[in-house]
Amino acid sequence: MYNAHRGMVSTPNIRLTELLDQVRTEFENQVARTGEYEHQITTQMSEMELVRQKVYQLEQQQIQIKQKYDDEIARLHQELAKNHSVQSQPPHVSGPPHSTGHSQGPQPPVIGHGNGGLFGGIMANGPNQGLAPPQEQPQQQQPPHQMPQPPPALTQQGPPPPQQPFTYPQSQPLNNGKLVSEAPILPVTSTACTGGYGAQPPQPTASPGPARRKPGPPGPPTPQQNPPAPYPDPRASPRVARPTPPLVNPNVGNTLADLDPDRLPPNQKKEGADWFAIFNPRVQRVLDVDLVHTLPHDSVVCCVRFSHDGKYVATGCNRSAQIFDVQNGVRVSYLQDDAVDKDGDLYIRSVCFSPDGRYLATGAEDKVIRVWDIKTRAIKHTFTGHEQDIYSLDFASNGRHIASGSGDRTVRVWDNEAGQQVLTLQIEDGVTTVAISPDGHFVAAGSLDKSVRVWDVTTGNLVERLEGQEGHKDSVYSVAFAPNGRDLVSGSLDKTIKMWELQPLRGMLPGAGPRGGKCIRTFEGHKDFVLSVALTPDGRWVLSGSKDRGVQFWDPQSGNTQLMLQGHKNSGKWAGTRGTRDFGLEDPADESFCLSS
């Protein structure tokens, strides 16, 4: 018996040895991975050190360049001071001294004029001080006022000395004493200066020489300082008025928010009492838009969704979900869970109709999904399991499954008939949006980590991961499948919308790992975060809502925007599409919902 008993003990010992071997193997694998990670960290730290050194070198170079500019400006100021001192003596002298003194007078303005624009963007003190000398000279050169006719004389003297016009425009920052001596025409310039620069300091403009040279340096300073200046030459006037016309229809690409509706022709805009639309002037106008209803609410509207048949629209706000008839704008249902504690706020973050229109799913801040029977206004199912706010819901086309995305870093799939959870998908960061493909086989999710993921619902395998160089540069806040089920659209805080072509036969190769879809189009034109995207049921248009308060319609073939609509005081979020006509726009900080067609 004893020997038999000893024999029976040997089997567990073998099993224990096997387990220890497995633990040892796993430990060795982890050690190897740790080594790899440490190597990667060391490499990254080395790269960071190189970047730091490069930044330091650039900083030193910038300091040296700034010092050179400071020295150059100081030298030029010294020259200006010398010129003023010399100028105080010869102004009344005849001939040569006159020319010398004036040559020195106009030269400073030229320096200020030329360098003012150049140094203005680099140094803070350069431009202002560069333009200051012209104001001091009028005091010393009051006599020029006695010569209101020298400007014409200038015109006569202009042709003979073409040296001066050539010299001044060409050597803006480095005007040495040569320029001063070469400006015998300057006497006349001084008079023109007084007329050109507004009341007294216009010497910079006149310094170039005869009247024909006025267009040379008439940079911004001339029109800004003296639009109505008593310039003898009328040619200066058109230059002042010219910049205005181009602003009427500038080329802003797809950034239609940069266009001023007040300056657009009637065929490029449409306006209502509290909304307006701008049509892209670069593309043929093929759409029109009008306001159908404005649906006021008592609290902030957080989300909006159309029913599949387009007859109803649901909104989510504080503590309640509401359903409106699209035809007449009348509220037909008010859904509120009276069992919830009445204290505090409870915002509905997401709403979604079942395909047959019988049920409405809502996701709220209390981490609970409620499925309402719309006809009886009763709760059919309550799904719990998420650990943070629920930000997105989507019904599958079969009407049975519901996908949900939450800040708890999970996507969950629920069975509306069985009343239970059937799938949990874990990722590395918060989930902001979910969408189920038209055939119901795949679920896509956008997250805070800039990625879009696509899973096979039947197996739970990750089959697509859309990121990398072609991917978004900031968090993804909205995803939507195209009607063909092959393309996917995503919107991000990087202000762009991307259209992806998913790989065919995805999920057919077990264990192959996720593939990377191809980004076939990037839509750029919004000036702030893109918070929501959608496609029309025919896939003809991509729509996007942004924090810049605009909704834009994009042509997926050309990538051009057709129009931009604004109808709220704050950021707009997309509601969805009803056929190819109606759509909704809601504002998370404006207590209204606009329905347009």
Coordinates of C-alpha atoms in Angstrom, one line a residue:
M1 CA 0.0 0.0 0.0
Y2 CA 2.8 2.4 0.9
N3 CA 4.5 1.8 -2.4
A4 CA 1.3 2.2 -4.3
H5 CA 0.7 5.4 -2.5
R6 CA 4.2 6.7 -3.4
G7 CA 3.5 5.8 -7.0
M8 CA 0.3 7.9 -7.1
V9 CA 2.2 11.0 -5.9
S10 CA 4.6 11.1 -8.8
T11 CA 2.0 12.3 -11.3
P12 CA 1.4 15.7 -9.6
N13 CA 5.1 16.2 -9.3
I14 CA 5.4 15.9 -13.1
R15 CA 2.6 18.4 -13.6
L16 CA 4.2 20.8 -11.1
T17 CA 7.5 20.5 -13.1
E18 CA 5.7 21.3 -16.3
L19 CA 4.0 24.3 -14.8
L20 CA 7.3 25.5 -13.4
D21 CA 8.9 25.1 -16.9
Q22 CA 6.1 27.2 -18.4
V23 CA 6.6 29.9 -15.7
R24 CA 10.3 29.9 -16.4
T25 CA 9.8 30.1 -20.1
E26 CA 7.3 33.0 -19.7
F27 CA 9.7 34.7 -17.3
E28 CA 12.5 34.4 -19.9
N29 CA 10.3 35.8 -22.6
Q30 CA 9.4 38.7 -20.4
V31 CA 13.0 39.4 -19.6
A32 CA 13.8 39.4 -23.3
R33 CA 10.9 41.8 -24.0
T34 CA 12.2 44.0 -21.1
G35 CA 15.6 44.1 -22.8
E36 CA 14.0 45.1 -26.1
Y37 CA 11.9 47.8 -24.3
E38 CA 15.0 49.1 -22.5
H39 CA 16.9 49.3 -25.8
Q40 CA 14.0 51.2 -27.4
I41 CA 13.9 53.6 -24.5
T42 CA 17.6 54.1 -24.7
T43 CA 17.4 54.8 -28.4
Q44 CA 14.5 57.3 -27.9
M45 CA 16.4 59.0 -25.1
S46 CA 19.4 59.4 -27.4
E47 CA 17.2 60.8 -30.1
M48 CA 15.7 63.3 -27.6
E49 CA 19.2 64.3 -26.5
L50 CA 20.1 65.0 -30.2
V51 CA 16.9 67.0 -30.6
R52 CA 17.8 69.0 -27.4
Q53 CA 21.3 69.7 -28.7
K54 CA 19.9 70.8 -32.0
V55 CA 17.4 73.1 -30.4
Y56 CA 20.1 74.6 -28.3
Q57 CA 22.3 75.2 -31.4
L58 CA 19.3 76.9 -33.1
E59 CA 18.7 79.0 -30.1
Q60 CA 22.3 80.2 -30.1
Q61 CA 22.2 80.9 -33.8
Q62 CA 19.0 82.9 -33.3
I63 CA 20.7 84.9 -30.5
Q64 CA 23.6 85.7 -32.7
I65 CA 21.4 86.8 -35.6
K66 CA 19.3 89.0 -33.2
Q67 CA 22.5 90.5 -32.0
K68 CA 23.6 91.3 -35.5
Y69 CA 20.3 92.9 -36.2
D70 CA 20.6 95.0 -33.1
D71 CA 24.0 96.1 -34.0
E72 CA 22.9 97.0 -37.5
I73 CA 19.9 99.0 -36.3
A74 CA 22.2 100.8 -33.8
R75 CA 24.6 101.7 -36.7
L76 CA 21.7 102.9 -38.8
H77 CA 20.4 105.0 -36.0
Q78 CA 23.8 106.6 -35.6
E79 CA 23.9 107.4 -39.3
L80 CA 20.4 108.9 -39.0
A81 CA 21.6 111.1 -36.2
K82 CA 24.6 112.3 -38.2
N83 CA 22.4 113.0 -41.2
H84 CA 20.1 115.1 -39.0
S85 CA 23.0 117.1 -37.6
V86 CA 24.4 117.7 -41.1
Q87 CA 20.9 118.5 -42.4
S88 CA 20.3 121.3 -39.8
Q89 CA 23.1 123.4 -41.5
P90 CA 22.7 123.1 -45.3
P91 CA 18.9 123.3 -45.7
H92 CA 19.0 127.0 -46.5
V93 CA 22.2 126.8 -48.4
S94 CA 22.1 126.8 -52.2
G95 CA 23.0 124.1 -54.7
P96 CA 25.4 121.4 -53.7
P97 CA 25.0 121.8 -49.9
H98 CA 21.3 121.8 -50.4
S99 CA 21.4 118.5 -52.2
T100 CA 23.8 116.9 -49.7
G101 CA 21.6 117.9 -46.8
H102 CA 18.5 116.7 -48.4
S103 CA 20.1 113.5 -49.6
Q104 CA 20.8 112.8 -46.0
G105 CA 17.3 113.7 -45.0
P106 CA 15.5 111.3 -47.3
Q107 CA 17.9 108.5 -46.7
P108 CA 16.7 107.8 -43.2
P109 CA 13.1 107.5 -44.3
V110 CA 14.2 105.0 -47.0
I111 CA 15.9 103.0 -44.3
G112 CA 12.9 103.1 -42.1
H113 CA 10.6 102.3 -44.9
G114 CA 12.6 99.4 -46.3
N115 CA 13.8 98.0 -43.1
G116 CA 10.6 98.8 -41.3
G117 CA 8.8 96.0 -43.2
L118 CA 11.8 93.7 -43.1
F119 CA 12.8 94.1 -39.5
G120 CA 9.3 94.5 -38.3
G121 CA 8.6 90.8 -38.4
I122 CA 11.9 90.0 -36.6
M123 CA 12.5 92.8 -34.1
A124 CA 9.9 94.6 -32.1
N125 CA 11.8 97.9 -31.9
G126 CA 13.2 98.1 -35.4
P127 CA 10.2 99.3 -37.4
N128 CA 8.9 102.0 -35.2
Q129 CA 12.2 103.6 -34.7
G130 CA 12.9 103.3 -38.4
L131 CA 9.8 105.3 -39.3
A132 CA 10.3 107.8 -36.5
P133 CA 13.0 110.0 -38.3
P134 CA 10.6 111.3 -40.9
Q135 CA 8.6 112.9 -38.1
E136 CA 11.6 114.7 -36.6
Q137 CA 12.8 116.1 -40.0
P138 CA 9.7 118.2 -40.7
Q139 CA 10.7 120.3 -37.7
Q140 CA 14.1 121.0 -39.1
Q141 CA 12.9 121.3 -42.6
Q142 CA 10.1 123.7 -42.1
P143 CA 11.4 125.7 -45.0
P144 CA 10.3 123.0 -47.5
H145 CA 6.8 124.2 -46.7
Q146 CA 7.7 127.4 -48.5
M147 CA 8.4 125.4 -51.6
P148 CA 5.0 123.8 -52.4
Q149 CA 6.1 123.8 -56.0
P150 CA 9.3 121.9 -55.7
P151 CA 7.4 118.6 -56.1
P152 CA 6.8 119.6 -59.8
A153 CA 10.5 120.6 -59.9
L154 CA 11.2 117.2 -58.6
T155 CA 9.5 115.7 -61.5
Q156 CA 11.8 117.8 -63.7
Q157 CA 14.9 116.9 -61.9
G158 CA 13.8 113.2 -61.7
P159 CA 14.8 112.1 -65.1
P160 CA 18.4 113.4 -65.1
P161 CA 19.5 111.5 -62.0
P162 CA 18.1 108.0 -62.4
Q163 CA 20.9 106.9 -60.1
Q164 CA 18.8 107.8 -57.1
P165 CA 15.8 105.7 -57.9
F166 CA 18.0 102.8 -58.6
T167 CA 20.1 103.2 -55.5
Y168 CA 17.4 103.5 -52.9
P169 CA 15.1 100.6 -53.8
Q170 CA 18.1 98.3 -54.3
S171 CA 19.9 98.9 -51.0
Q172 CA 17.3 99.1 -48.3
P173 CA 19.1 98.1 -45.1
L174 CA 22.7 98.9 -46.0
N175 CA 22.6 102.6 -47.0
N176 CA 26.0 103.9 -46.4
G177 CA 27.2 107.5 -46.8
K178 CA 27.3 106.8 -50.5
L179 CA 23.6 107.0 -50.8
V180 CA 23.5 110.3 -49.0
S181 CA 26.1 111.8 -51.4
E182 CA 24.3 110.4 -54.4
A183 CA 21.1 112.1 -53.6
P184 CA 21.4 115.6 -55.1
I185 CA 17.8 115.3 -56.0
L186 CA 16.8 115.0 -52.4
P187 CA 16.1 118.6 -51.9
V188 CA 13.0 118.2 -54.1
T189 CA 12.3 114.9 -52.4
S190 CA 12.1 116.5 -49.1
T191 CA 9.2 118.5 -50.3
A192 CA 7.6 115.5 -51.7
C193 CA 8.2 113.8 -48.5
T194 CA 6.2 116.3 -46.6
G195 CA 3.3 115.7 -49.0
G196 CA 3.7 111.9 -49.2
Y197 CA 3.8 110.8 -45.6
G198 CA 0.7 112.2 -44.2
A199 CA 1.1 115.5 -42.7
Q200 CA 4.8 116.0 -42.2
P201 CA 6.8 112.7 -42.2
P202 CA 6.3 111.7 -45.8
Q203 CA 10.0 111.8 -46.7
P204 CA 10.3 108.0 -47.0
T205 CA 8.0 108.0 -50.0
A206 CA 9.6 110.9 -51.7
S207 CA 13.1 109.8 -51.0
P208 CA 13.1 107.4 -54.0
G209 CA 13.2 110.5 -56.2
P210 CA 10.8 111.8 -58.8
A211 CA 7.1 111.3 -58.7
R212 CA 7.4 108.3 -60.9
R213 CA 9.3 106.5 -58.1
K214 CA 6.5 107.0 -55.6
P215 CA 5.1 103.6 -56.6
G216 CA 8.4 102.0 -55.7
P217 CA 8.4 102.3 -51.9
P218 CA 4.7 102.9 -51.5
G219 CA 4.5 99.9 -49.2
P220 CA 1.9 99.7 -46.5
P221 CA 3.3 102.7 -44.6
T222 CA 2.4 105.2 -47.3
P223 CA -1.3 104.4 -47.4
Q224 CA -1.6 103.8 -43.7
Q225 CA 0.0 107.0 -42.6
N226 CA -1.5 109.4 -45.0
P227 CA -4.3 108.1 -47.2
P228 CA -5.5 111.6 -48.0
A229 CA -2.0 113.0 -48.2
P230 CA -1.6 116.1 -50.3
Y231 CA 0.5 114.2 -52.8
P232 CA 0.9 116.3 -56.0
D233 CA 1.0 113.1 -58.0
P234 CA -2.5 111.6 -58.3
R235 CA -0.9 108.2 -59.0
A236 CA -0.4 107.6 -55.3
S237 CA -4.2 107.6 -54.6
P238 CA -5.1 104.4 -56.6
R239 CA -2.5 102.5 -54.6
V240 CA -4.3 103.3 -51.4
A241 CA -7.7 102.1 -52.6
R242 CA -6.4 99.0 -54.4
P243 CA -6.1 96.5 -51.6
T244 CA -9.9 96.7 -50.8
P245 CA -11.4 95.0 -53.9
P246 CA -9.5 91.8 -53.8
L247 CA -11.0 91.1 -50.3
V248 CA -14.4 90.6 -51.9
N249 CA -13.8 87.1 -53.1
P250 CA -10.4 85.9 -51.9
N251 CA -9.2 82.3 -52.7
V252 CA -9.7 80.6 -49.4
G253 CA -9.9 77.0 -50.7
N254 CA -12.3 74.9 -48.6
T255 CA -12.0 77.2 -45.6
L256 CA -15.4 78.9 -46.3
A257 CA -15.5 80.4 -42.8
D258 CA -12.9 82.9 -44.0
L259 CA -15.3 84.4 -46.4
D260 CA -17.4 87.4 -45.2
P261 CA -21.0 86.9 -46.1
D262 CA -21.6 90.6 -46.3
R263 CA -19.1 90.9 -49.2
L264 CA -20.4 87.9 -51.2
P265 CA -22.7 88.2 -54.2
P266 CA -26.2 86.8 -53.7
N267 CA -25.6 83.6 -55.7
Q268 CA -22.8 82.6 -53.3
K269 CA -24.8 82.8 -50.1
K270 CA -28.2 82.3 -48.5
E271 CA -29.3 83.9 -45.2
G272 CA -32.1 83.5 -42.7
A273 CA -32.9 85.3 -39.5
D274 CA -30.4 83.5 -37.4
W275 CA -28.5 81.3 -39.9
F276 CA -26.6 81.6 -43.2
A277 CA -25.0 79.4 -45.8
I278 CA -22.0 80.1 -47.9
F279 CA -21.5 78.3 -51.2
N280 CA -18.0 77.5 -52.5
P281 CA -17.3 80.0 -55.3
R282 CA -14.7 77.6 -56.9
V283 CA -17.2 74.8 -57.6
Q284 CA -20.5 74.5 -59.4
R285 CA -23.4 75.0 -57.0
V286 CA -25.6 71.9 -57.1
L287 CA -27.2 71.9 -53.6
D288 CA -29.5 74.3 -51.8
V289 CA -30.4 74.6 -48.2
D290 CA -33.2 76.1 -46.1
L291 CA -34.3 76.1 -42.5
V292 CA -37.3 73.8 -41.9
H293 CA -37.7 73.9 -38.1
T294 CA -36.0 75.2 -35.0
L295 CA -36.8 73.0 -32.0
P296 CA -36.3 74.8 -28.7
H297 CA -35.3 72.8 -25.6
D298 CA -35.2 73.7 -21.9
S299 CA -31.6 72.5 -21.5
V300 CA -28.5 71.9 -23.5
V301 CA -28.9 69.5 -26.5
C302 CA -26.1 66.9 -26.4
C303 CA -27.0 64.6 -29.2
V304 CA -29.4 64.2 -32.1
R305 CA -30.4 61.2 -34.4
F306 CA -32.8 60.7 -37.2
S307 CA -35.0 57.5 -37.5
H308 CA -34.1 55.3 -40.4
D309 CA -37.2 56.2 -42.3
G310 CA -36.5 59.9 -41.7
K311 CA -39.9 60.7 -40.2
Y312 CA -38.7 61.4 -36.7
V313 CA -35.7 63.0 -35.0
A314 CA -34.6 62.3 -31.4
T315 CA -32.6 64.6 -29.2
G316 CA -30.8 63.9 -25.9
C317 CA -30.6 66.6 -23.2
N318 CA -30.6 66.8 -19.4
R319 CA -32.5 63.9 -17.9
S320 CA -34.7 63.3 -21.0
A321 CA -34.8 62.2 -24.6
Q322 CA -37.3 63.8 -26.9
I323 CA -38.7 62.7 -30.3
F324 CA -40.1 65.2 -32.8
D325 CA -42.1 64.7 -36.0
V326 CA -39.9 66.0 -38.9
Q327 CA -42.9 67.0 -41.0
N328 CA -44.4 69.5 -38.6
G329 CA -41.8 69.9 -35.8
V330 CA -44.2 68.7 -33.1
R331 CA -42.8 66.8 -30.2
V332 CA -44.4 63.4 -30.1
S333 CA -42.6 61.7 -27.2
Y334 CA -40.9 62.7 -24.0
L335 CA -38.8 59.9 -22.4
Q336 CA -37.6 60.3 -18.8
D337 CA -36.6 57.7 -16.3
D338 CA -38.5 58.7 -13.1
A339 CA -36.7 56.1 -11.1
V340 CA -33.5 58.1 -11.3
D341 CA -32.5 60.4 -8.4
K342 CA -33.8 63.9 -9.2
D343 CA -30.7 65.7 -7.7
G344 CA -28.1 67.0 -10.1
D345 CA -27.7 66.7 -13.8
L346 CA -27.9 63.6 -16.0
Y347 CA -27.1 64.4 -19.6
I348 CA -28.1 62.0 -22.4
R349 CA -24.9 61.7 -24.4
S350 CA -26.2 59.5 -27.2
V351 CA -29.4 58.4 -28.8
C352 CA -30.2 55.9 -31.6
F353 CA -33.3 54.5 -33.2
S354 CA -33.8 50.8 -34.0
P355 CA -34.1 50.2 -37.8
D356 CA -37.9 49.5 -37.5
G357 CA -38.4 52.7 -35.4
R358 CA -40.0 50.8 -32.5
Y359 CA -37.1 51.4 -30.0
L360 CA -34.9 54.3 -29.0
A361 CA -31.6 53.5 -27.2
T362 CA -30.1 56.2 -24.9
G363 CA -26.7 56.4 -23.2
A364 CA -26.2 58.7 -20.3
E365 CA -23.6 60.0 -17.8
D366 CA -24.8 57.4 -15.2
K367 CA -23.1 54.7 -17.4
V368 CA -26.5 53.0 -18.2
I369 CA -28.0 52.2 -21.6
R370 CA -31.8 52.3 -21.7
V371 CA -33.8 50.9 -24.5
W372 CA -37.2 52.5 -24.7
D373 CA -40.3 51.2 -26.3
I374 CA -41.4 54.4 -28.1
K375 CA -45.1 53.5 -28.3
T376 CA -45.5 52.7 -24.6
R377 CA -42.8 55.1 -23.4
A378 CA -41.6 52.3 -21.2
I379 CA -38.1 50.9 -20.7
K380 CA -37.7 47.5 -22.4
H381 CA -34.1 46.8 -21.3
T382 CA -31.5 48.5 -19.0
F383 CA -27.9 47.5 -19.9
T384 CA -25.2 48.1 -17.3
G385 CA -21.5 47.3 -17.3
H386 CA -19.8 50.4 -18.5
E387 CA -17.7 52.1 -15.9
Q388 CA -17.7 55.6 -17.3
D389 CA -19.9 57.9 -19.4
I390 CA -21.4 56.4 -22.6
Y391 CA -20.5 58.6 -25.5
S392 CA -21.9 56.7 -28.5
L393 CA -24.5 54.1 -29.5
D394 CA -25.4 52.4 -32.8
F395 CA -28.0 49.9 -33.7
A396 CA -27.2 47.1 -36.1
S397 CA -29.3 46.7 -39.3
N398 CA -30.8 43.5 -37.9
G399 CA -32.3 45.5 -35.1
R400 CA -31.1 43.0 -32.5
H401 CA -27.6 44.2 -31.6
I402 CA -26.5 47.6 -30.2
A403 CA -22.9 48.8 -30.0
S404 CA -21.8 51.2 -27.3
G405 CA -18.6 53.2 -26.7
S406 CA -17.5 54.6 -23.4
G407 CA -14.7 56.5 -21.7
D408 CA -13.9 53.2 -19.8
R409 CA -11.8 52.2 -22.9
T410 CA -14.3 49.5 -24.1
V411 CA -16.7 48.8 -27.0
R412 CA -19.5 46.6 -26.0
V413 CA -22.1 44.8 -28.0
W414 CA -25.5 44.0 -26.5
D415 CA -28.4 41.7 -27.6
N416 CA -31.6 43.7 -27.5
E417 CA -33.7 40.5 -27.7
A418 CA -32.0 38.5 -25.1
G419 CA -31.3 41.5 -22.9
Q420 CA -27.6 40.8 -22.3
Q421 CA -24.1 41.7 -23.3
V422 CA -22.6 39.5 -25.9
L423 CA -19.1 41.1 -26.6
T424 CA -16.6 43.3 -24.9
L425 CA -13.7 44.9 -26.9
Q426 CA -10.9 46.5 -24.8
I427 CA -8.6 49.2 -26.2
E428 CA -5.8 51.4 -24.8
D429 CA -7.7 54.7 -24.5
G430 CA -11.2 56.2 -24.1
V431 CA -13.8 55.4 -26.9
T432 CA -15.5 58.4 -28.3
T433 CA -17.6 57.0 -31.1
V434 CA -18.8 53.7 -32.6
A435 CA -20.5 52.6 -35.8
I436 CA -21.8 49.3 -37.1
S437 CA -21.3 48.4 -40.8
P438 CA -24.4 48.2 -43.0
D439 CA -24.1 44.4 -43.2
G440 CA -23.8 44.2 -39.4
H441 CA -20.5 42.2 -39.5
F442 CA -18.1 44.8 -38.3
V443 CA -18.0 47.5 -35.7
A444 CA -15.7 50.6 -35.9
A445 CA -14.6 52.8 -33.1
G446 CA -12.7 56.1 -32.8
S447 CA -10.7 56.9 -29.6
L448 CA -8.6 59.4 -27.9
D449 CA -5.4 57.7 -29.0
K450 CA -5.9 59.0 -32.6
S451 CA -6.8 55.6 -34.0
V452 CA -9.8 54.1 -35.7
R453 CA -10.3 50.3 -35.1
V454 CA -12.5 47.9 -36.9
W455 CA -13.5 44.5 -35.4
D456 CA -15.3 41.4 -36.7
V457 CA -18.3 41.2 -34.5
T458 CA -18.7 37.4 -34.9
T459 CA -15.1 36.6 -33.8
G460 CA -14.2 39.7 -31.8
N461 CA -10.9 39.9 -33.8
L462 CA -9.4 43.3 -34.6
V463 CA -9.2 43.3 -38.4
E464 CA -8.3 47.0 -39.2
R465 CA -6.4 49.7 -37.4
L466 CA -6.3 53.0 -39.2
E467 CA -3.5 55.2 -38.0
G468 CA 0.1 56.1 -38.7
Q469 CA 1.4 58.6 -41.2
E470 CA -1.8 58.7 -43.1
G471 CA -3.9 58.8 -39.9
H472 CA -5.2 61.5 -37.7
K473 CA -2.8 63.6 -35.6
D474 CA -5.3 64.0 -32.7
S475 CA -8.2 62.3 -31.0
V476 CA -10.9 60.8 -33.3
Y477 CA -14.4 62.0 -32.3
S478 CA -16.6 60.5 -34.9
V479 CA -16.8 57.6 -37.4
A480 CA -19.4 56.6 -40.0
F481 CA -19.6 53.7 -42.5
A482 CA -20.4 54.6 -46.1
P483 CA -23.5 52.9 -47.5
N484 CA -21.3 50.6 -49.6
G485 CA -19.8 49.2 -46.3
R486 CA -16.3 49.4 -47.9
D487 CA -15.5 53.0 -47.0
L488 CA -15.3 54.6 -43.6
V489 CA -15.2 58.3 -42.7
S490 CA -13.6 59.7 -39.5
G491 CA -13.5 63.2 -38.0
S492 CA -10.8 64.4 -35.5
L493 CA -9.6 67.1 -33.3
D494 CA -6.9 67.7 -35.8
K495 CA -9.6 69.7 -37.8
T496 CA -9.7 67.1 -40.7
I497 CA -12.0 64.5 -42.0
K498 CA -10.6 61.4 -43.6
M499 CA -12.1 58.8 -45.9
W500 CA -10.7 55.3 -45.6
E501 CA -10.9 52.3 -48.0
L502 CA -11.0 49.2 -45.9
Q503 CA -9.2 46.1 -47.0
P504 CA -11.3 43.5 -48.8
L505 CA -12.0 40.1 -47.1
R506 CA -11.1 41.6 -43.8
G507 CA -11.3 39.1 -40.9
M508 CA -11.1 36.1 -43.3
L509 CA -7.6 35.1 -42.2
P510 CA -7.5 34.0 -38.6
G511 CA -4.5 35.2 -36.6
A512 CA -3.3 37.5 -39.4
G513 CA -3.5 40.6 -37.2
P514 CA -5.1 43.9 -38.0
R515 CA -4.6 45.5 -41.4
G516 CA -4.1 49.1 -42.2
G517 CA -6.7 50.6 -44.4
K518 CA -5.9 53.1 -47.1
C519 CA -6.7 56.8 -46.6
I520 CA -8.1 57.8 -50.0
R521 CA -9.1 61.4 -49.1
T522 CA -8.4 64.0 -46.5
F523 CA -10.9 66.9 -46.3
E524 CA -9.4 70.1 -44.9
G525 CA -11.3 73.3 -44.4
H526 CA -12.6 73.5 -40.8
K527 CA -11.0 76.0 -38.5
D528 CA -11.5 74.0 -35.3
F529 CA -12.1 70.5 -34.0
V530 CA -14.3 68.2 -36.2
L531 CA -16.8 66.7 -33.7
S532 CA -19.1 64.7 -36.0
V533 CA -19.3 63.2 -39.5
A534 CA -21.9 61.4 -41.6
L535 CA -22.8 60.4 -45.1
T536 CA -26.0 60.8 -47.1
P537 CA -27.8 57.5 -47.7
D538 CA -26.7 57.5 -51.3
G539 CA -23.1 58.2 -50.3
R540 CA -23.0 61.3 -52.6
W541 CA -22.0 63.7 -49.8
V542 CA -19.9 63.7 -46.7
L543 CA -21.0 66.0 -44.0
S544 CA -19.1 67.3 -41.0
G545 CA -19.9 69.4 -37.9
S546 CA -17.2 71.4 -36.2
K547 CA -16.4 73.5 -33.1
D548 CA -16.1 76.4 -35.6
R549 CA -19.9 76.4 -35.6
G550 CA -20.1 75.2 -39.2
V551 CA -21.5 72.2 -41.0
Q552 CA -19.8 71.5 -44.3
F553 CA -20.9 69.4 -47.3
W554 CA -18.0 67.6 -49.1
D555 CA -17.8 65.9 -52.4
P556 CA -15.9 62.7 -51.7
Q557 CA -14.9 62.4 -55.4
S558 CA -13.1 65.8 -55.6
G559 CA -12.5 66.6 -51.9
N560 CA -14.1 70.0 -52.4
T561 CA -16.6 71.5 -50.1
Q562 CA -19.9 72.4 -51.6
L563 CA -21.2 74.7 -48.9
M564 CA -20.9 75.7 -45.3
L565 CA -23.9 76.2 -43.0
Q566 CA -23.9 78.1 -39.7
G567 CA -27.0 78.2 -37.6
H568 CA -25.9 78.2 -34.0
K569 CA -24.1 80.5 -31.6
N570 CA -21.7 77.8 -30.5
S571 CA -20.1 74.6 -31.8
G572 CA -22.2 72.4 -34.0
K573 CA -22.5 68.7 -34.1
W574 CA -23.9 66.6 -36.8
A575 CA -27.2 64.8 -36.3
G576 CA -27.5 62.6 -39.3
T577 CA -29.3 62.5 -42.7
R578 CA -32.9 61.9 -43.7
G579 CA -32.8 60.6 -47.2
T580 CA -30.9 63.0 -49.4
R581 CA -32.8 66.0 -48.2
D582 CA -33.1 66.8 -44.6
F583 CA -30.4 66.9 -41.9
G584 CA -30.1 68.2 -38.4
L585 CA -27.6 70.4 -36.5
E586 CA -27.4 70.5 -32.8
D587 CA -25.3 72.7 -30.5
P588 CA -24.0 71.3 -27.2
A589 CA -24.1 74.8 -25.6
D590 CA -27.1 76.3 -27.4
E591 CA -30.5 75.1 -26.3
S592 CA -32.0 74.5 -29.7
F593 CA -31.9 72.1 -32.6
C594 CA -32.1 73.2 -36.2
L595 CA -33.6 71.0 -38.9
S596 CA -32.6 72.0 -42.4
S597 CA -33.3 70.6 -45.9

